[in-house]
């Protein structure tokens, strides 16, 4: 059994050092963040200033304020001796070999005998950083290349040297995977390792096309963004975010370090980049790079005048039709296309694939390692070799040959075997495999403690309709999967959940259910388009203008969430990404939750001119009373004010941890930092609850505070309105919110049952459907995916 890290020291409070420290603290470690002593004032001024700045970053680097408290600041002069007590030392100082070597000489004299030591570098060779250190030091030393920002990017490259103990590598890999939520790739000790070596090459391809004048910035970003399965920041927005000075530094250091690279000349930075950096045009951090925002308009760089011009229409043909296809089909269509768009994609992807193939075995032994590095580190949906398979293995090789591209010698033996792809080309092979030069097809390493829907879908569903399915997760556990567009809470999903509970109740050999999916989001709320269509139909039909259909849907949802909460078998929500509106209420209906740490949950109905009506306010009223130290109104009121402020401002948590603090998730929520383990953990939670003799929560009355508390909440809305923080309509909605949370027309505090609050939710939701401002907000959300504050 490997001992988990409990304490760490991060040396260097720059951009990466502070964020690495923050993420270690997110994982529960006590972290010492040390920096050079300040020459003036307090010796901690430098580290304190850097940390204060880091804490203001958006998106936030910490899960919660509790994690912030786990970072202890210090300086090298007064606090270096703290290294003698920590389990892991991570160096993240300036990318200067001599500076790092001098610092590690001091680390070796101070650190404990069993501590792991690593350097976070993106370009220096790890073996050079370790030069001069003892054998015992080198045995527990390796490179740990976190990607920026460490909280949000999944890739962690581990770079051992020839002296690194394999047990140390495995210990860091296991901790990074299970506790930090990272995708681990073990890289070779080569310049820029795996992801940056390929990623910088791809960036330089885009920059080359721009400098030649073949394509505009906007055209290149269109063809290197979401259309081809890459982040929307594409080529030039990514360069601006990374920093043009950083990109220039990487290229300048990479070029002399790869004398035998067949594409070395591409890494020679163009004069344009040097001029931009020399004039302080560094990207987002300087306010201008390849893009600049001028008078609310995003303009792009003219490479001849160095001015910024309004975007011109892209000359790429009609690409809109491609968006309806899945990624593989989009790529194949672009590859076959003979327009300017197809020419760009075909040329750049062939060069990218050839370059990636030639890096084996230089930077990695397996195509899977390169693919994982690019998907986890650069946000590609699929990596280069998976793209190659999608385009056609033999066809790509033929086109590379015709284009005069250099191919690695290992491809010919692979073709000779009759292989038709890098992944699982033999239909007789059911387990996932990847071709590894010199070894043929080998099994892809699948980490233990994971549960994937693809495996469950190999068997027929226990029940399904067009937008939901109940799957057999094994060991007497079922899994209810959303299949609606964007995982919305549609009528089909609501009906499906009810049917799934019926099925589960009728089968004694099944012990419980997980509600979850593998989409980017658990559930983004009720299907607004569906509600809008129902409301429009009802308004056109005189017999239905009292919104009987929507009222029935609300009643069905309220009945469903109550049934889930009190179901006699355990129901566990496995949530991730966004859980908004009705999705939040569905999660709140589950008394047991497993949440990815990166869960953003909240009741956002006021943003579309409505109030929560699926039990969310009822649950929060209960939560406020449970948080209070007594049932006295004075003790409950502060918590009720927090609820009112949170829902009234449509606040969404920045993490699962904050979701607990805001009352959207139970205190018993199991939080996993590795999202790939979420469904497995939820299944284990069902089994554990079953084996313990599961009993649903007891029914208890909910204290509400009546009109005196309502007046206080309404005064809060008045103050916000007077300060111009909310609109007139926001205030009107907030008053309805206060009315429900405090028990409606009750004049004094009382205890009510759940159905009482359900009725208040429903009765205050339905009239809002006909409000013109609600209709404006709904329409704006459907069109722009953004809230309107009218």
mmCIF file with all atom_site columns, N, CA, C and O in Angstrom, residues 407-439:
data_model
loop_
_atom_site.group_PDB
_atom_site.id
_atom_site.type_symbol
_atom_site.label_atom_id
_atom_site.label_alt_id
_atom_site.label_comp_id
_atom_site.label_asym_id
_atom_site.label_entity_id
_atom_site.label_seq_id
_atom_site.pdbx_PDB_ins_code
_atom_site.Cartn_x
_atom_site.Cartn_y
_atom_site.Cartn_z
_atom_site.occupancy
_atom_site.B_iso_or_equiv
_atom_site.pdbx_formal_charge
_atom_site.auth_seq_id
_atom_site.auth_comp_id
_atom_site.auth_asym_id
_atom_site.auth_atom_id
_atom_site.pdbx_PDB_model_num
ATOM 1   N N  . UNK A 1 407 ? 8.308   9.641   -43.148 1.00 0.00 ? 407 UNK A N  1
ATOM 2   C CA . UNK A 1 407 ? 7.571   8.671   -42.349 1.00 0.00 ? 407 UNK A CA 1
ATOM 3   C C  . UNK A 1 407 ? 8.547   7.852   -41.523 1.00 0.00 ? 407 UNK A C  1
ATOM 4   O O  . UNK A 1 407 ? 9.653   7.538   -41.977 1.00 0.00 ? 407 UNK A O  1
ATOM 5   N N  . UNK A 1 408 ? 8.155   7.463   -40.307 1.00 0.00 ? 408 UNK A N  1
ATOM 6   C CA . UNK A 1 408 ? 9.059   6.673   -39.465 1.00 0.00 ? 408 UNK A CA 1
ATOM 7   C C  . UNK A 1 408 ? 9.187   5.243   -39.992 1.00 0.00 ? 408 UNK A C  1
ATOM 8   O O  . UNK A 1 408 ? 8.245   4.704   -40.591 1.00 0.00 ? 408 UNK A O  1
ATOM 9   N N  . UNK A 1 409 ? 10.325  4.605   -39.756 1.00 0.00 ? 409 UNK A N  1
ATOM 10  C CA . UNK A 1 409 ? 10.534  3.243   -40.284 1.00 0.00 ? 409 UNK A CA 1
ATOM 11  C C  . UNK A 1 409 ? 9.592   2.202   -39.710 1.00 0.00 ? 409 UNK A C  1
ATOM 12  O O  . UNK A 1 409 ? 9.358   1.168   -40.354 1.00 0.00 ? 409 UNK A O  1
ATOM 13  N N  . UNK A 1 410 ? 9.006   2.439   -38.559 1.00 0.00 ? 410 UNK A N  1
ATOM 14  C CA . UNK A 1 410 ? 8.157   1.409   -37.942 1.00 0.00 ? 410 UNK A CA 1
ATOM 15  C C  . UNK A 1 410 ? 6.788   1.296   -38.609 1.00 0.00 ? 410 UNK A C  1
ATOM 16  O O  . UNK A 1 410 ? 6.039   0.350   -38.340 1.00 0.00 ? 410 UNK A O  1
ATOM 17  N N  . UNK A 1 411 ? 6.433   2.256   -39.477 1.00 0.00 ? 411 UNK A N  1
ATOM 18  C CA . UNK A 1 411 ? 5.109   2.190   -40.112 1.00 0.00 ? 411 UNK A CA 1
ATOM 19  C C  . UNK A 1 411 ? 5.019   1.054   -41.138 1.00 0.00 ? 411 UNK A C  1
ATOM 20  O O  . UNK A 1 411 ? 3.977   0.418   -41.288 1.00 0.00 ? 411 UNK A O  1
ATOM 21  N N  . UNK A 1 412 ? 6.131   0.792   -41.878 1.00 0.00 ? 412 UNK A N  1
ATOM 22  C CA . UNK A 1 412 ? 6.074   -0.265  -42.896 1.00 0.00 ? 412 UNK A CA 1
ATOM 23  C C  . UNK A 1 412 ? 5.805   -1.638  -42.294 1.00 0.00 ? 412 UNK A C  1
ATOM 24  O O  . UNK A 1 412 ? 4.940   -2.384  -42.784 1.00 0.00 ? 412 UNK A O  1
ATOM 25  N N  . UNK A 1 413 ? 6.525   -2.044  -41.222 1.00 0.00 ? 413 UNK A N  1
ATOM 26  C CA . UNK A 1 413 ? 6.190   -3.331  -40.587 1.00 0.00 ? 413 UNK A CA 1
ATOM 27  C C  . UNK A 1 413 ? 4.754   -3.387  -40.079 1.00 0.00 ? 413 UNK A C  1
ATOM 28  O O  . UNK A 1 413 ? 4.115   -4.442  -40.117 1.00 0.00 ? 413 UNK A O  1
ATOM 29  N N  . UNK A 1 414 ? 4.248   -2.252  -39.633 1.00 0.00 ? 414 UNK A N  1
ATOM 30  C CA . UNK A 1 414 ? 2.866   -2.225  -39.158 1.00 0.00 ? 414 UNK A CA 1
ATOM 31  C C  . UNK A 1 414 ? 1.914   -2.482  -40.323 1.00 0.00 ? 414 UNK A C  1
ATOM 32  O O  . UNK A 1 414 ? 0.965   -3.270  -40.214 1.00 0.00 ? 414 UNK A O  1
ATOM 33  N N  . UNK A 1 415 ? 2.157   -1.827  -41.461 1.00 0.00 ? 415 UNK A N  1
ATOM 34  C CA . UNK A 1 415 ? 1.318   -2.062  -42.633 1.00 0.00 ? 415 UNK A CA 1
ATOM 35  C C  . UNK A 1 415 ? 1.399   -3.515  -43.098 1.00 0.00 ? 415 UNK A C  1
ATOM 36  O O  . UNK A 1 415 ? 0.395   -4.096  -43.522 1.00 0.00 ? 415 UNK A O  1
ATOM 37  N N  . UNK A 1 416 ? 2.579   -4.080  -42.972 1.00 0.00 ? 416 UNK A N  1
ATOM 38  C CA . UNK A 1 416 ? 2.778   -5.459  -43.446 1.00 0.00 ? 416 UNK A CA 1
ATOM 39  C C  . UNK A 1 416 ? 1.957   -6.465  -42.658 1.00 0.00 ? 416 UNK A C  1
ATOM 40  O O  . UNK A 1 416 ? 1.646   -7.557  -43.156 1.00 0.00 ? 416 UNK A O  1
ATOM 41  N N  . UNK A 1 417 ? 1.587   -6.116  -41.442 1.00 0.00 ? 417 UNK A N  1
ATOM 42  C CA . UNK A 1 417 ? 0.767   -7.025  -40.633 1.00 0.00 ? 417 UNK A CA 1
ATOM 43  C C  . UNK A 1 417 ? -0.697  -6.988  -41.050 1.00 0.00 ? 417 UNK A C  1
ATOM 44  O O  . UNK A 1 417 ? -1.516  -7.749  -40.541 1.00 0.00 ? 417 UNK A O  1
ATOM 45  N N  . UNK A 1 418 ? -1.056  -6.053  -41.959 1.00 0.00 ? 418 UNK A N  1
ATOM 46  C CA . UNK A 1 418 ? -2.446  -5.911  -42.370 1.00 0.00 ? 418 UNK A CA 1
ATOM 47  C C  . UNK A 1 418 ? -3.238  -4.999  -41.458 1.00 0.00 ? 418 UNK A C  1
ATOM 48  O O  . UNK A 1 418 ? -4.477  -4.961  -41.527 1.00 0.00 ? 418 UNK A O  1
ATOM 49  N N  . UNK A 1 419 ? -2.542  -4.254  -40.603 1.00 0.00 ? 419 UNK A N  1
ATOM 50  C CA . UNK A 1 419 ? -3.221  -3.357  -39.662 1.00 0.00 ? 419 UNK A CA 1
ATOM 51  C C  . UNK A 1 419 ? -4.007  -2.293  -40.414 1.00 0.00 ? 419 UNK A C  1
ATOM 52  O O  . UNK A 1 419 ? -3.581  -1.799  -41.457 1.00 0.00 ? 419 UNK A O  1
ATOM 53  N N  . UNK A 1 420 ? -5.155  -1.950  -39.877 1.00 0.00 ? 420 UNK A N  1
ATOM 54  C CA . UNK A 1 420 ? -5.998  -0.910  -40.479 1.00 0.00 ? 420 UNK A CA 1
ATOM 55  C C  . UNK A 1 420 ? -6.193  0.276   -39.558 1.00 0.00 ? 420 UNK A C  1
ATOM 56  O O  . UNK A 1 420 ? -7.010  1.149   -39.819 1.00 0.00 ? 420 UNK A O  1
ATOM 57  N N  . UNK A 1 421 ? -5.453  0.307   -38.462 1.00 0.00 ? 421 UNK A N  1
ATOM 58  C CA . UNK A 1 421 ? -5.571  1.425   -37.533 1.00 0.00 ? 421 UNK A CA 1
ATOM 59  C C  . UNK A 1 421 ? -4.689  1.211   -36.324 1.00 0.00 ? 421 UNK A C  1
ATOM 60  O O  . UNK A 1 421 ? -4.146  0.114   -36.111 1.00 0.00 ? 421 UNK A O  1
ATOM 61  N N  . UNK A 1 422 ? -4.520  2.249   -35.547 1.00 0.00 ? 422 UNK A N  1
ATOM 62  C CA . UNK A 1 422 ? -3.668  2.169   -34.362 1.00 0.00 ? 422 UNK A CA 1
ATOM 63  C C  . UNK A 1 422 ? -4.403  1.551   -33.174 1.00 0.00 ? 422 UNK A C  1
ATOM 64  O O  . UNK A 1 422 ? -3.775  0.988   -32.283 1.00 0.00 ? 422 UNK A O  1
ATOM 65  N N  . UNK A 1 423 ? -5.749  1.664   -33.166 1.00 0.00 ? 423 UNK A N  1
ATOM 66  C CA . UNK A 1 423 ? -6.523  1.183   -32.030 1.00 0.00 ? 423 UNK A CA 1
ATOM 67  C C  . UNK A 1 423 ? -7.404  0.004   -32.440 1.00 0.00 ? 423 UNK A C  1
ATOM 68  O O  . UNK A 1 423 ? -8.195  0.105   -33.370 1.00 0.00 ? 423 UNK A O  1
ATOM 69  N N  . UNK A 1 424 ? -7.266  -1.105  -31.742 1.00 0.00 ? 424 UNK A N  1
ATOM 70  C CA . UNK A 1 424 ? -8.164  -2.264  -31.842 1.00 0.00 ? 424 UNK A CA 1
ATOM 71  C C  . UNK A 1 424 ? -8.582  -2.555  -33.271 1.00 0.00 ? 424 UNK A C  1
ATOM 72  O O  . UNK A 1 424 ? -9.775  -2.620  -33.581 1.00 0.00 ? 424 UNK A O  1
ATOM 73  N N  . UNK A 1 425 ? -7.607  -2.771  -34.158 1.00 0.00 ? 425 UNK A N  1
ATOM 74  C CA . UNK A 1 425 ? -7.958  -2.977  -35.560 1.00 0.00 ? 425 UNK A CA 1
ATOM 75  C C  . UNK A 1 425 ? -8.535  -4.369  -35.820 1.00 0.00 ? 425 UNK A C  1
ATOM 76  O O  . UNK A 1 425 ? -9.232  -4.593  -36.799 1.00 0.00 ? 425 UNK A O  1
ATOM 77  N N  . UNK A 1 426 ? -8.252  -5.316  -34.946 1.00 0.00 ? 426 UNK A N  1
ATOM 78  C CA . UNK A 1 426 ? -8.730  -6.685  -35.135 1.00 0.00 ? 426 UNK A CA 1
ATOM 79  C C  . UNK A 1 426 ? -10.119 -6.824  -34.521 1.00 0.00 ? 426 UNK A C  1
ATOM 80  O O  . UNK A 1 426 ? -10.292 -6.670  -33.313 1.00 0.00 ? 426 UNK A O  1
ATOM 81  N N  . UNK A 1 427 ? -11.156 -7.125  -35.326 1.00 0.00 ? 427 UNK A N  1
ATOM 82  C CA . UNK A 1 427 ? -12.511 -7.235  -34.778 1.00 0.00 ? 427 UNK A CA 1
ATOM 83  C C  . UNK A 1 427 ? -12.654 -8.360  -33.765 1.00 0.00 ? 427 UNK A C  1
ATOM 84  O O  . UNK A 1 427 ? -13.594 -8.379  -32.977 1.00 0.00 ? 427 UNK A O  1
ATOM 85  N N  . UNK A 1 428 ? -11.710 -9.306  -33.775 1.00 0.00 ? 428 UNK A N  1
ATOM 86  C CA . UNK A 1 428 ? -11.767 -10.407 -32.808 1.00 0.00 ? 428 UNK A CA 1
ATOM 87  C C  . UNK A 1 428 ? -11.295 -9.963  -31.430 1.00 0.00 ? 428 UNK A C  1
ATOM 88  O O  . UNK A 1 428 ? -11.504 -10.654 -30.434 1.00 0.00 ? 428 UNK A O  1
ATOM 89  N N  . UNK A 1 429 ? -10.655 -8.795  -31.369 1.00 0.00 ? 429 UNK A N  1
ATOM 90  C CA . UNK A 1 429 ? -10.147 -8.282  -30.086 1.00 0.00 ? 429 UNK A CA 1
ATOM 91  C C  . UNK A 1 429 ? -11.220 -7.396  -29.473 1.00 0.00 ? 429 UNK A C  1
ATOM 92  O O  . UNK A 1 429 ? -11.595 -6.369  -30.044 1.00 0.00 ? 429 UNK A O  1
ATOM 93  N N  . UNK A 1 430 ? -11.733 -7.787  -28.331 1.00 0.00 ? 430 UNK A N  1
ATOM 94  C CA . UNK A 1 430 ? -12.800 -7.020  -27.689 1.00 0.00 ? 430 UNK A CA 1
ATOM 95  C C  . UNK A 1 430 ? -12.263 -5.999  -26.698 1.00 0.00 ? 430 UNK A C  1
ATOM 96  O O  . UNK A 1 430 ? -12.835 -4.925  -26.531 1.00 0.00 ? 430 UNK A O  1
ATOM 97  N N  . UNK A 1 431 ? -11.153 -6.312  -26.031 1.00 0.00 ? 431 UNK A N  1
ATOM 98  C CA . UNK A 1 431 ? -10.573 -5.359  -25.087 1.00 0.00 ? 431 UNK A CA 1
ATOM 99  C C  . UNK A 1 431 ? -9.861  -4.260  -25.873 1.00 0.00 ? 431 UNK A C  1
ATOM 100 O O  . UNK A 1 431 ? -9.299  -4.513  -26.943 1.00 0.00 ? 431 UNK A O  1
ATOM 101 N N  . UNK A 1 432 ? -9.872  -3.020  -25.407 1.00 0.00 ? 432 UNK A N  1
ATOM 102 C CA . UNK A 1 432 ? -9.210  -1.933  -26.140 1.00 0.00 ? 432 UNK A CA 1
ATOM 103 C C  . UNK A 1 432 ? -7.705  -2.151  -26.215 1.00 0.00 ? 432 UNK A C  1
ATOM 104 O O  . UNK A 1 432 ? -7.056  -2.449  -25.220 1.00 0.00 ? 432 UNK A O  1
ATOM 105 N N  . UNK A 1 433 ? -7.155  -2.019  -27.421 1.00 0.00 ? 433 UNK A N  1
ATOM 106 C CA . UNK A 1 433 ? -5.723  -2.198  -27.622 1.00 0.00 ? 433 UNK A CA 1
ATOM 107 C C  . UNK A 1 433 ? -5.165  -1.056  -28.461 1.00 0.00 ? 433 UNK A C  1
ATOM 108 O O  . UNK A 1 433 ? -5.913  -0.343  -29.142 1.00 0.00 ? 433 UNK A O  1
ATOM 109 N N  . UNK A 1 434 ? -3.851  -0.893  -28.436 1.00 0.00 ? 434 UNK A N  1
ATOM 110 C CA . UNK A 1 434 ? -3.183  0.114   -29.246 1.00 0.00 ? 434 UNK A CA 1
ATOM 111 C C  . UNK A 1 434 ? -1.920  -0.502  -29.828 1.00 0.00 ? 434 UNK A C  1
ATOM 112 O O  . UNK A 1 434 ? -1.274  -1.348  -29.194 1.00 0.00 ? 434 UNK A O  1
ATOM 113 N N  . UNK A 1 435 ? -1.590  -0.097  -31.038 1.00 0.00 ? 435 UNK A N  1
ATOM 114 C CA . UNK A 1 435 ? -0.379  -0.620  -31.666 1.00 0.00 ? 435 UNK A CA 1
ATOM 115 C C  . UNK A 1 435 ? 0.840   0.079   -31.078 1.00 0.00 ? 435 UNK A C  1
ATOM 116 O O  . UNK A 1 435 ? 0.917   1.312   -31.055 1.00 0.00 ? 435 UNK A O  1
ATOM 117 N N  . UNK A 1 436 ? 1.807   -0.704  -30.629 1.00 0.00 ? 436 UNK A N  1
ATOM 118 C CA . UNK A 1 436 ? 3.059   -0.175  -30.100 1.00 0.00 ? 436 UNK A CA 1
ATOM 119 C C  . UNK A 1 436 ? 4.187   -0.743  -30.952 1.00 0.00 ? 436 UNK A C  1
ATOM 120 O O  . UNK A 1 436 ? 4.327   -1.965  -31.057 1.00 0.00 ? 436 UNK A O  1
ATOM 121 N N  . UNK A 1 437 ? 4.970   0.106   -31.603 1.00 0.00 ? 437 UNK A N  1
ATOM 122 C CA . UNK A 1 437 ? 6.066   -0.394  -32.446 1.00 0.00 ? 437 UNK A CA 1
ATOM 123 C C  . UNK A 1 437 ? 6.974   -1.354  -31.690 1.00 0.00 ? 437 UNK A C  1
ATOM 124 O O  . UNK A 1 437 ? 7.393   -1.086  -30.564 1.00 0.00 ? 437 UNK A O  1
ATOM 125 N N  . UNK A 1 438 ? 7.230   -2.481  -32.313 1.00 0.00 ? 438 UNK A N  1
ATOM 126 C CA . UNK A 1 438 ? 8.073   -3.493  -31.694 1.00 0.00 ? 438 UNK A CA 1
ATOM 127 C C  . UNK A 1 438 ? 7.322   -4.489  -30.849 1.00 0.00 ? 438 UNK A C  1
ATOM 128 O O  . UNK A 1 438 ? 7.855   -5.524  -30.464 1.00 0.00 ? 438 UNK A O  1
ATOM 129 N N  . UNK A 1 439 ? 6.053   -4.190  -30.549 1.00 0.00 ? 439 UNK A N  1
ATOM 130 C CA . UNK A 1 439 ? 5.262   -5.083  -29.698 1.00 0.00 ? 439 UNK A CA 1
ATOM 131 C C  . UNK A 1 439 ? 3.938   -5.475  -30.327 1.00 0.00 ? 439 UNK A C  1
ATOM 132 O O  . UNK A 1 439 ? 3.175   -6.222  -29.739 1.00 0.00 ? 439 UNK A O  1
#
